[in-house]
Structure formats: structure tokens, C-alpha cells
């Protein structure tokens, strides 16, 4: 059984993003603090999809952040959301370049299931079938809906942060996530999807 939640890890929201001021004067120590604060969660997010390329993509996120820091507008969102937006765009580019996108989705689902106790204990054909079924269902989602699922369900961002990442209203994020849950419930009735939208 796979549980997808729209709340952040362990139900505890991430600490407020205090790094927005860092971007204006980004220098050695400030960059180190920014990297230390966000690199691990960005790596976890990217590694679910592309385990072998996650290190490179995280580095690319920060290279891109340094190059485009002048475009960051703290009134539009947090640095965390901005970095996840960069990561999502780089992930799209990377996956577009791959011929076997379906295999990437299957690995992501299996990786997500292995995080749970059941995923470690149940190493059976049934679990593989469910993982493939879920991967196919996720692959069939529209890209914009899939992005919402990934950012909420696997990256642990809340709906406000996802809205900032994707540049859309919070209400649109909620309606897309609701639609995704309905589509996944229909395609994979054995997967439990939590009902909390924030």
C-alpha cells in the first residue's frame, strides 16, 4: 500500500525560508548556507526519478540559481519554492532526453514504496505489479497534473509552495491535486491517497 500525502514530512511544515536575503548578496559563505539548507531535500526529490543523475541535477539547480539570482523575486515566493521550480524544470529536460520514461516512473514508485515498512517487507510479484500499474497511471497524467503530484506527494511541498513553483494560483494547485487523486484512485484502487489538501 502506498500513501501519498499533501502534508510535509511527518506532518511538520518546513521551517520558514530565511534565505531570501541571501540571493541579493550571494557570496561564498551565503552560498554554502543556501546549499546546506536545501541540497538534501532537492536531492531526495530528484533521486526518486533519476537516482543516477540526482547529484548532477542538484549541482545544476544551484548553478542555475546563481546565474539567474537577479530574477528571483521574494514577493512571489520563497527561495525553497524557487529552487524546487528550477529542479522541476531541469528534471523535465532530463526526462525528455530519455527514451525509457516509463522505467523512470516505475523506479520512482518502487523507491517510494521502499521508504515504508510494507515496501521493505513485501518484495513480491504483487508489489511489482502495483508499482507498474501506478507508474503507468502517473505516466498517463497530464504533465501539469503530474508536477503537482510530484511536488506535493514526493517533495513534500505544501499547496502554497507548489503554486509558487509552478506560477499558478493555490486554488488551481488544489483542484489539480484533487483531480490527480481521483484519477489515481480509479486506476489504482489499492493505493491509499490521503484527503488533506494543505
PDB file of C-alpha atoms in Angstrom:
ATOM      1  CA  UNK A   1       0.000   0.000   0.000  1.00  0.00           C
ATOM      2  CA  UNK A   2       1.355   3.389  -0.966  1.00  0.00           C
ATOM      3  CA  UNK A   3       0.328   6.531   0.883  1.00  0.00           C
ATOM      4  CA  UNK A   4       0.544   9.874  -0.851  1.00  0.00           C
ATOM      5  CA  UNK A   5       0.088  12.841   1.414  1.00  0.00           C
ATOM      6  CA  UNK A   6      -0.102  16.514   0.648  1.00  0.00           C
ATOM      7  CA  UNK A   7       1.393  17.431   4.007  1.00  0.00           C
ATOM      8  CA  UNK A   8       5.098  17.785   4.528  1.00  0.00           C
ATOM      9  CA  UNK A   9       7.217  15.047   6.073  1.00  0.00           C
ATOM     10  CA  UNK A  10       5.973  13.874   9.469  1.00  0.00           C
ATOM     11  CA  UNK A  11       3.214  16.490   9.392  1.00  0.00           C
ATOM     12  CA  UNK A  12       5.716  19.179  10.374  1.00  0.00           C
ATOM     13  CA  UNK A  13       5.920  22.105   7.987  1.00  0.00           C
ATOM     14  CA  UNK A  14       9.407  23.094   6.889  1.00  0.00           C
ATOM     15  CA  UNK A  15      10.975  25.983   8.791  1.00  0.00           C
ATOM     16  CA  UNK A  16      10.349  29.422   7.352  1.00  0.00           C
ATOM     17  CA  UNK A  17      12.647  30.158   4.454  1.00  0.00           C
ATOM     18  CA  UNK A  18      15.144  32.653   5.804  1.00  0.00           C
ATOM     19  CA  UNK A  19      17.416  32.525   2.786  1.00  0.00           C
ATOM     20  CA  UNK A  20      15.623  35.052   0.563  1.00  0.00           C
ATOM     21  CA  UNK A  21      18.046  37.814   1.572  1.00  0.00           C
ATOM     22  CA  UNK A  22      20.953  35.569   0.661  1.00  0.00           C
ATOM     23  CA  UNK A  23      20.277  35.859  -3.054  1.00  0.00           C
ATOM     24  CA  UNK A  24      20.851  39.579  -3.278  1.00  0.00           C
ATOM     25  CA  UNK A  25      24.429  39.303  -1.996  1.00  0.00           C
ATOM     26  CA  UNK A  26      25.203  35.685  -2.803  1.00  0.00           C
ATOM     27  CA  UNK A  27      28.818  35.124  -1.852  1.00  0.00           C
ATOM     28  CA  UNK A  28      30.863  32.161  -0.610  1.00  0.00           C
ATOM     29  CA  UNK A  29      29.521  31.688   2.919  1.00  0.00           C
ATOM     30  CA  UNK A  30      25.978  32.659   1.942  1.00  0.00           C
ATOM     31  CA  UNK A  31      26.018  30.177  -0.924  1.00  0.00           C
ATOM     32  CA  UNK A  32      27.256  27.455   1.431  1.00  0.00           C
ATOM     33  CA  UNK A  33      24.369  28.195   3.804  1.00  0.00           C
ATOM     34  CA  UNK A  34      21.866  28.147   0.937  1.00  0.00           C
ATOM     35  CA  UNK A  35      23.262  24.859  -0.364  1.00  0.00           C
ATOM     36  CA  UNK A  36      23.339  23.283   3.112  1.00  0.00           C
ATOM     37  CA  UNK A  37      19.749  24.292   3.782  1.00  0.00           C
ATOM     38  CA  UNK A  38      18.210  22.968   0.549  1.00  0.00           C
ATOM     39  CA  UNK A  39      20.504  20.432  -1.156  1.00  0.00           C
ATOM     40  CA  UNK A  40      19.351  17.319   0.728  1.00  0.00           C
ATOM     41  CA  UNK A  41      15.638  17.772   0.093  1.00  0.00           C
ATOM     42  CA  UNK A  42      16.269  18.653  -3.549  1.00  0.00           C
ATOM     43  CA  UNK A  43      18.411  15.531  -3.893  1.00  0.00           C
ATOM     44  CA  UNK A  44      15.677  13.326  -2.354  1.00  0.00           C
ATOM     45  CA  UNK A  45      13.122  14.784  -4.751  1.00  0.00           C
ATOM     46  CA  UNK A  46      15.287  14.289  -7.826  1.00  0.00           C
ATOM     47  CA  UNK A  47      16.664  10.880  -6.785  1.00  0.00           C
ATOM     48  CA  UNK A  48      13.180   9.368  -6.772  1.00  0.00           C
ATOM     49  CA  UNK A  49      13.079   9.909 -10.523  1.00  0.00           C
ATOM     50  CA  UNK A  50      16.659   9.794 -11.670  1.00  0.00           C
ATOM     51  CA  UNK A  51      18.838   8.210  -8.981  1.00  0.00           C
ATOM     52  CA  UNK A  52      21.946   8.114 -11.151  1.00  0.00           C
ATOM     53  CA  UNK A  53      21.630  11.748 -12.235  1.00  0.00           C
ATOM     54  CA  UNK A  54      20.393  13.309  -8.990  1.00  0.00           C
ATOM     55  CA  UNK A  55      23.813  14.582  -7.870  1.00  0.00           C
ATOM     56  CA  UNK A  56      24.406  16.295 -11.193  1.00  0.00           C
ATOM     57  CA  UNK A  57      20.913  17.773 -11.284  1.00  0.00           C
ATOM     58  CA  UNK A  58      21.250  19.185  -7.753  1.00  0.00           C
ATOM     59  CA  UNK A  59      24.501  20.833  -8.811  1.00  0.00           C
ATOM     60  CA  UNK A  60      22.741  22.166 -11.915  1.00  0.00           C
ATOM     61  CA  UNK A  61      19.953  23.600  -9.724  1.00  0.00           C
ATOM     62  CA  UNK A  62      22.445  25.668  -7.761  1.00  0.00           C
ATOM     63  CA  UNK A  63      24.426  26.699 -10.849  1.00  0.00           C
ATOM     64  CA  UNK A  64      21.170  27.883 -12.402  1.00  0.00           C
ATOM     65  CA  UNK A  65      20.185  29.637  -9.165  1.00  0.00           C
ATOM     66  CA  UNK A  66      23.462  31.547  -9.115  1.00  0.00           C
ATOM     67  CA  UNK A  67      23.152  32.521 -12.775  1.00  0.00           C
ATOM     68  CA  UNK A  68      19.530  33.630 -12.510  1.00  0.00           C
ATOM     69  CA  UNK A  69      19.517  35.045  -8.968  1.00  0.00           C
ATOM     70  CA  UNK A  70      18.740  38.530 -10.276  1.00  0.00           C
ATOM     71  CA  UNK A  71      15.373  37.218 -11.498  1.00  0.00           C
ATOM     72  CA  UNK A  72      14.359  35.931  -8.054  1.00  0.00           C
ATOM     73  CA  UNK A  73      11.515  37.969  -6.582  1.00  0.00           C
ATOM     74  CA  UNK A  74      10.903  37.260  -2.891  1.00  0.00           C
ATOM     75  CA  UNK A  75       7.421  38.788  -3.151  1.00  0.00           C
ATOM     76  CA  UNK A  76       6.427  35.899  -5.465  1.00  0.00           C
ATOM     77  CA  UNK A  77       7.562  33.110  -3.154  1.00  0.00           C
ATOM     78  CA  UNK A  78      10.262  31.540  -1.060  1.00  0.00           C
ATOM     79  CA  UNK A  79      13.747  30.567  -2.133  1.00  0.00           C
ATOM     80  CA  UNK A  80      12.798  26.946  -1.397  1.00  0.00           C
ATOM     81  CA  UNK A  81       9.891  27.074  -3.844  1.00  0.00           C
ATOM     82  CA  UNK A  82      12.081  28.827  -6.424  1.00  0.00           C
ATOM     83  CA  UNK A  83      14.754  26.116  -6.128  1.00  0.00           C
ATOM     84  CA  UNK A  84      12.140  23.360  -6.471  1.00  0.00           C
ATOM     85  CA  UNK A  85      10.855  25.127  -9.579  1.00  0.00           C
ATOM     86  CA  UNK A  86      14.337  25.072 -11.066  1.00  0.00           C
ATOM     87  CA  UNK A  87      14.701  21.402 -10.068  1.00  0.00           C
ATOM     88  CA  UNK A  88      11.370  20.508 -11.672  1.00  0.00           C
ATOM     89  CA  UNK A  89      12.307  22.240 -14.923  1.00  0.00           C
ATOM     90  CA  UNK A  90      15.694  20.506 -15.011  1.00  0.00           C
ATOM     91  CA  UNK A  91      14.010  17.176 -14.284  1.00  0.00           C
ATOM     92  CA  UNK A  92      11.604  17.702 -17.210  1.00  0.00           C
ATOM     93  CA  UNK A  93      14.509  18.453 -19.511  1.00  0.00           C
ATOM     94  CA  UNK A  94      16.387  15.393 -18.313  1.00  0.00           C
ATOM     95  CA  UNK A  95      13.404  13.061 -18.670  1.00  0.00           C
ATOM     96  CA  UNK A  96      12.569  14.376 -22.126  1.00  0.00           C
ATOM     97  CA  UNK A  97      16.017  13.283 -23.185  1.00  0.00           C
ATOM     98  CA  UNK A  98      15.417   9.731 -22.037  1.00  0.00           C
ATOM     99  CA  UNK A  99      13.850   7.126 -24.251  1.00  0.00           C
ATOM    100  CA  UNK A 100      12.518   4.992 -21.421  1.00  0.00           C
ATOM    101  CA  UNK A 101      10.491   7.420 -19.363  1.00  0.00           C
ATOM    102  CA  UNK A 102       8.166   4.657 -18.188  1.00  0.00           C
ATOM    103  CA  UNK A 103      11.065   2.863 -16.498  1.00  0.00           C
ATOM    104  CA  UNK A 104      11.913   6.048 -14.628  1.00  0.00           C
ATOM    105  CA  UNK A 105       8.365   6.250 -13.306  1.00  0.00           C
ATOM    106  CA  UNK A 106       8.457   2.593 -12.220  1.00  0.00           C
ATOM    107  CA  UNK A 107      11.744   3.146 -10.366  1.00  0.00           C
ATOM    108  CA  UNK A 108      10.327   6.219  -8.654  1.00  0.00           C
ATOM    109  CA  UNK A 109       7.295   4.334  -7.416  1.00  0.00           C
ATOM    110  CA  UNK A 110       9.366   1.369  -6.233  1.00  0.00           C
ATOM    111  CA  UNK A 111      11.748   3.742  -4.458  1.00  0.00           C
ATOM    112  CA  UNK A 112       8.809   5.486  -2.779  1.00  0.00           C
ATOM    113  CA  UNK A 113       7.367   2.150  -1.639  1.00  0.00           C
ATOM    114  CA  UNK A 114      10.705   1.012  -0.237  1.00  0.00           C
ATOM    115  CA  UNK A 115      10.600   4.009   2.148  1.00  0.00           C
ATOM    116  CA  UNK A 116       7.704   2.372   4.001  1.00  0.00           C
ATOM    117  CA  UNK A 117       7.841  -0.710   6.223  1.00  0.00           C
ATOM    118  CA  UNK A 118       5.478  -2.571   3.915  1.00  0.00           C
ATOM    119  CA  UNK A 119       7.611  -1.767   0.892  1.00  0.00           C
ATOM    120  CA  UNK A 120      10.646  -3.361   2.551  1.00  0.00           C
ATOM    121  CA  UNK A 121       8.744  -6.417   3.789  1.00  0.00           C
ATOM    122  CA  UNK A 122       6.609  -7.122   0.754  1.00  0.00           C
ATOM    123  CA  UNK A 123       9.030  -7.962  -2.017  1.00  0.00           C
ATOM    124  CA  UNK A 124       6.645  -9.849  -4.225  1.00  0.00           C
ATOM    125  CA  UNK A 125       5.260 -10.007  -7.707  1.00  0.00           C
ATOM    126  CA  UNK A 126       2.095  -8.340  -6.448  1.00  0.00           C
ATOM    127  CA  UNK A 127       4.080  -5.312  -5.257  1.00  0.00           C
ATOM    128  CA  UNK A 128       5.836  -5.070  -8.615  1.00  0.00           C
ATOM    129  CA  UNK A 129       2.526  -5.277 -10.458  1.00  0.00           C
ATOM    130  CA  UNK A 130       1.092  -2.497  -8.290  1.00  0.00           C
ATOM    131  CA  UNK A 131       4.196  -0.377  -8.849  1.00  0.00           C
ATOM    132  CA  UNK A 132       3.946  -0.787 -12.604  1.00  0.00           C
ATOM    133  CA  UNK A 133       0.202  -0.106 -12.517  1.00  0.00           C
ATOM    134  CA  UNK A 134       0.816   3.080 -10.535  1.00  0.00           C
ATOM    135  CA  UNK A 135       3.710   4.117 -12.795  1.00  0.00           C
ATOM    136  CA  UNK A 136       1.507   3.735 -15.859  1.00  0.00           C
ATOM    137  CA  UNK A 137      -1.268   5.739 -14.157  1.00  0.00           C
ATOM    138  CA  UNK A 138       1.199   8.504 -13.261  1.00  0.00           C
ATOM    139  CA  UNK A 139       2.627   8.490 -16.778  1.00  0.00           C
ATOM    140  CA  UNK A 140      -0.865   8.956 -18.226  1.00  0.00           C
ATOM    141  CA  UNK A 141      -1.439  12.103 -16.184  1.00  0.00           C
ATOM    142  CA  UNK A 142      -1.042  15.417 -17.946  1.00  0.00           C
ATOM    143  CA  UNK A 143       2.403  16.894 -17.259  1.00  0.00           C
ATOM    144  CA  UNK A 144       0.924  19.782 -15.260  1.00  0.00           C
ATOM    145  CA  UNK A 145      -1.030  17.359 -13.041  1.00  0.00           C
ATOM    146  CA  UNK A 146       1.998  15.086 -12.655  1.00  0.00           C
ATOM    147  CA  UNK A 147       4.082  18.069 -11.496  1.00  0.00           C
ATOM    148  CA  UNK A 148       1.555  18.838  -8.768  1.00  0.00           C
ATOM    149  CA  UNK A 149       1.598  15.190  -7.639  1.00  0.00           C
ATOM    150  CA  UNK A 150       5.398  15.065  -7.504  1.00  0.00           C
ATOM    151  CA  UNK A 151       5.822  18.348  -5.686  1.00  0.00           C
ATOM    152  CA  UNK A 152       3.133  17.624  -3.084  1.00  0.00           C
ATOM    153  CA  UNK A 153       3.351  13.864  -2.718  1.00  0.00           C
ATOM    154  CA  UNK A 154       7.068  13.253  -3.005  1.00  0.00           C
ATOM    155  CA  UNK A 155       8.868  16.555  -2.487  1.00  0.00           C
ATOM    156  CA  UNK A 156       6.643  17.418   0.484  1.00  0.00           C
ATOM    157  CA  UNK A 157       5.818  20.958  -0.603  1.00  0.00           C
ATOM    158  CA  UNK A 158       2.536  22.459   0.529  1.00  0.00           C
ATOM    159  CA  UNK A 159      -0.018  23.848  -1.907  1.00  0.00           C
ATOM    160  CA  UNK A 160       1.214  27.425  -1.478  1.00  0.00           C
ATOM    161  CA  UNK A 161       4.778  26.418  -2.320  1.00  0.00           C
ATOM    162  CA  UNK A 162       3.625  24.375  -5.313  1.00  0.00           C
ATOM    163  CA  UNK A 163       1.693  27.406  -6.560  1.00  0.00           C
ATOM    164  CA  UNK A 164       4.891  29.454  -6.298  1.00  0.00           C
ATOM    165  CA  UNK A 165       6.959  26.772  -8.067  1.00  0.00           C
ATOM    166  CA  UNK A 166       4.530  26.433 -10.959  1.00  0.00           C
ATOM    167  CA  UNK A 167       3.432  30.074 -11.091  1.00  0.00           C
ATOM    168  CA  UNK A 168      -0.273  29.260 -10.716  1.00  0.00           C
ATOM    169  CA  UNK A 169      -2.950  30.128  -8.126  1.00  0.00           C
ATOM    170  CA  UNK A 170      -3.236  27.979  -4.979  1.00  0.00           C
ATOM    171  CA  UNK A 171      -6.817  27.079  -5.959  1.00  0.00           C
ATOM    172  CA  UNK A 172      -5.548  25.655  -9.233  1.00  0.00           C
ATOM    173  CA  UNK A 173      -2.990  23.534  -7.361  1.00  0.00           C
ATOM    174  CA  UNK A 174      -5.732  22.186  -5.097  1.00  0.00           C
ATOM    175  CA  UNK A 175      -8.066  21.381  -7.980  1.00  0.00           C
ATOM    176  CA  UNK A 176      -5.274  19.660  -9.916  1.00  0.00           C
ATOM    177  CA  UNK A 177      -4.262  17.615  -6.869  1.00  0.00           C
ATOM    178  CA  UNK A 178      -7.891  16.652  -6.284  1.00  0.00           C
ATOM    179  CA  UNK A 179      -8.198  15.583  -9.922  1.00  0.00           C
ATOM    180  CA  UNK A 180      -4.947  13.590  -9.701  1.00  0.00           C
ATOM    181  CA  UNK A 181      -6.177  11.730  -6.622  1.00  0.00           C
ATOM    182  CA  UNK A 182      -9.445  10.877  -8.369  1.00  0.00           C
ATOM    183  CA  UNK A 183      -7.632   9.614 -11.463  1.00  0.00           C
ATOM    184  CA  UNK A 184      -5.182   7.546  -9.416  1.00  0.00           C
ATOM    185  CA  UNK A 185      -7.964   6.107  -7.237  1.00  0.00           C
ATOM    186  CA  UNK A 186      -9.778   4.990 -10.378  1.00  0.00           C
ATOM    187  CA  UNK A 187      -6.646   3.493 -11.947  1.00  0.00           C
ATOM    188  CA  UNK A 188      -5.183   2.006  -8.751  1.00  0.00           C
ATOM    189  CA  UNK A 189      -7.897   1.345  -6.151  1.00  0.00           C
ATOM    190  CA  UNK A 190      -5.459  -0.426  -3.775  1.00  0.00           C
ATOM    191  CA  UNK A 191      -3.407   2.734  -3.231  1.00  0.00           C
ATOM    192  CA  UNK A 192      -4.448   4.926  -0.310  1.00  0.00           C
ATOM    193  CA  UNK A 193      -4.449   8.645  -1.005  1.00  0.00           C
ATOM    194  CA  UNK A 194      -4.868  10.926   1.994  1.00  0.00           C
ATOM    195  CA  UNK A 195      -7.574  13.559   1.761  1.00  0.00           C
ATOM    196  CA  UNK A 196      -5.776  16.557   3.189  1.00  0.00           C
ATOM    197  CA  UNK A 197      -5.114  19.323   0.646  1.00  0.00           C
ATOM    198  CA  UNK A 198      -2.775  21.537   2.651  1.00  0.00           C
TER     199      UNK A 198
END
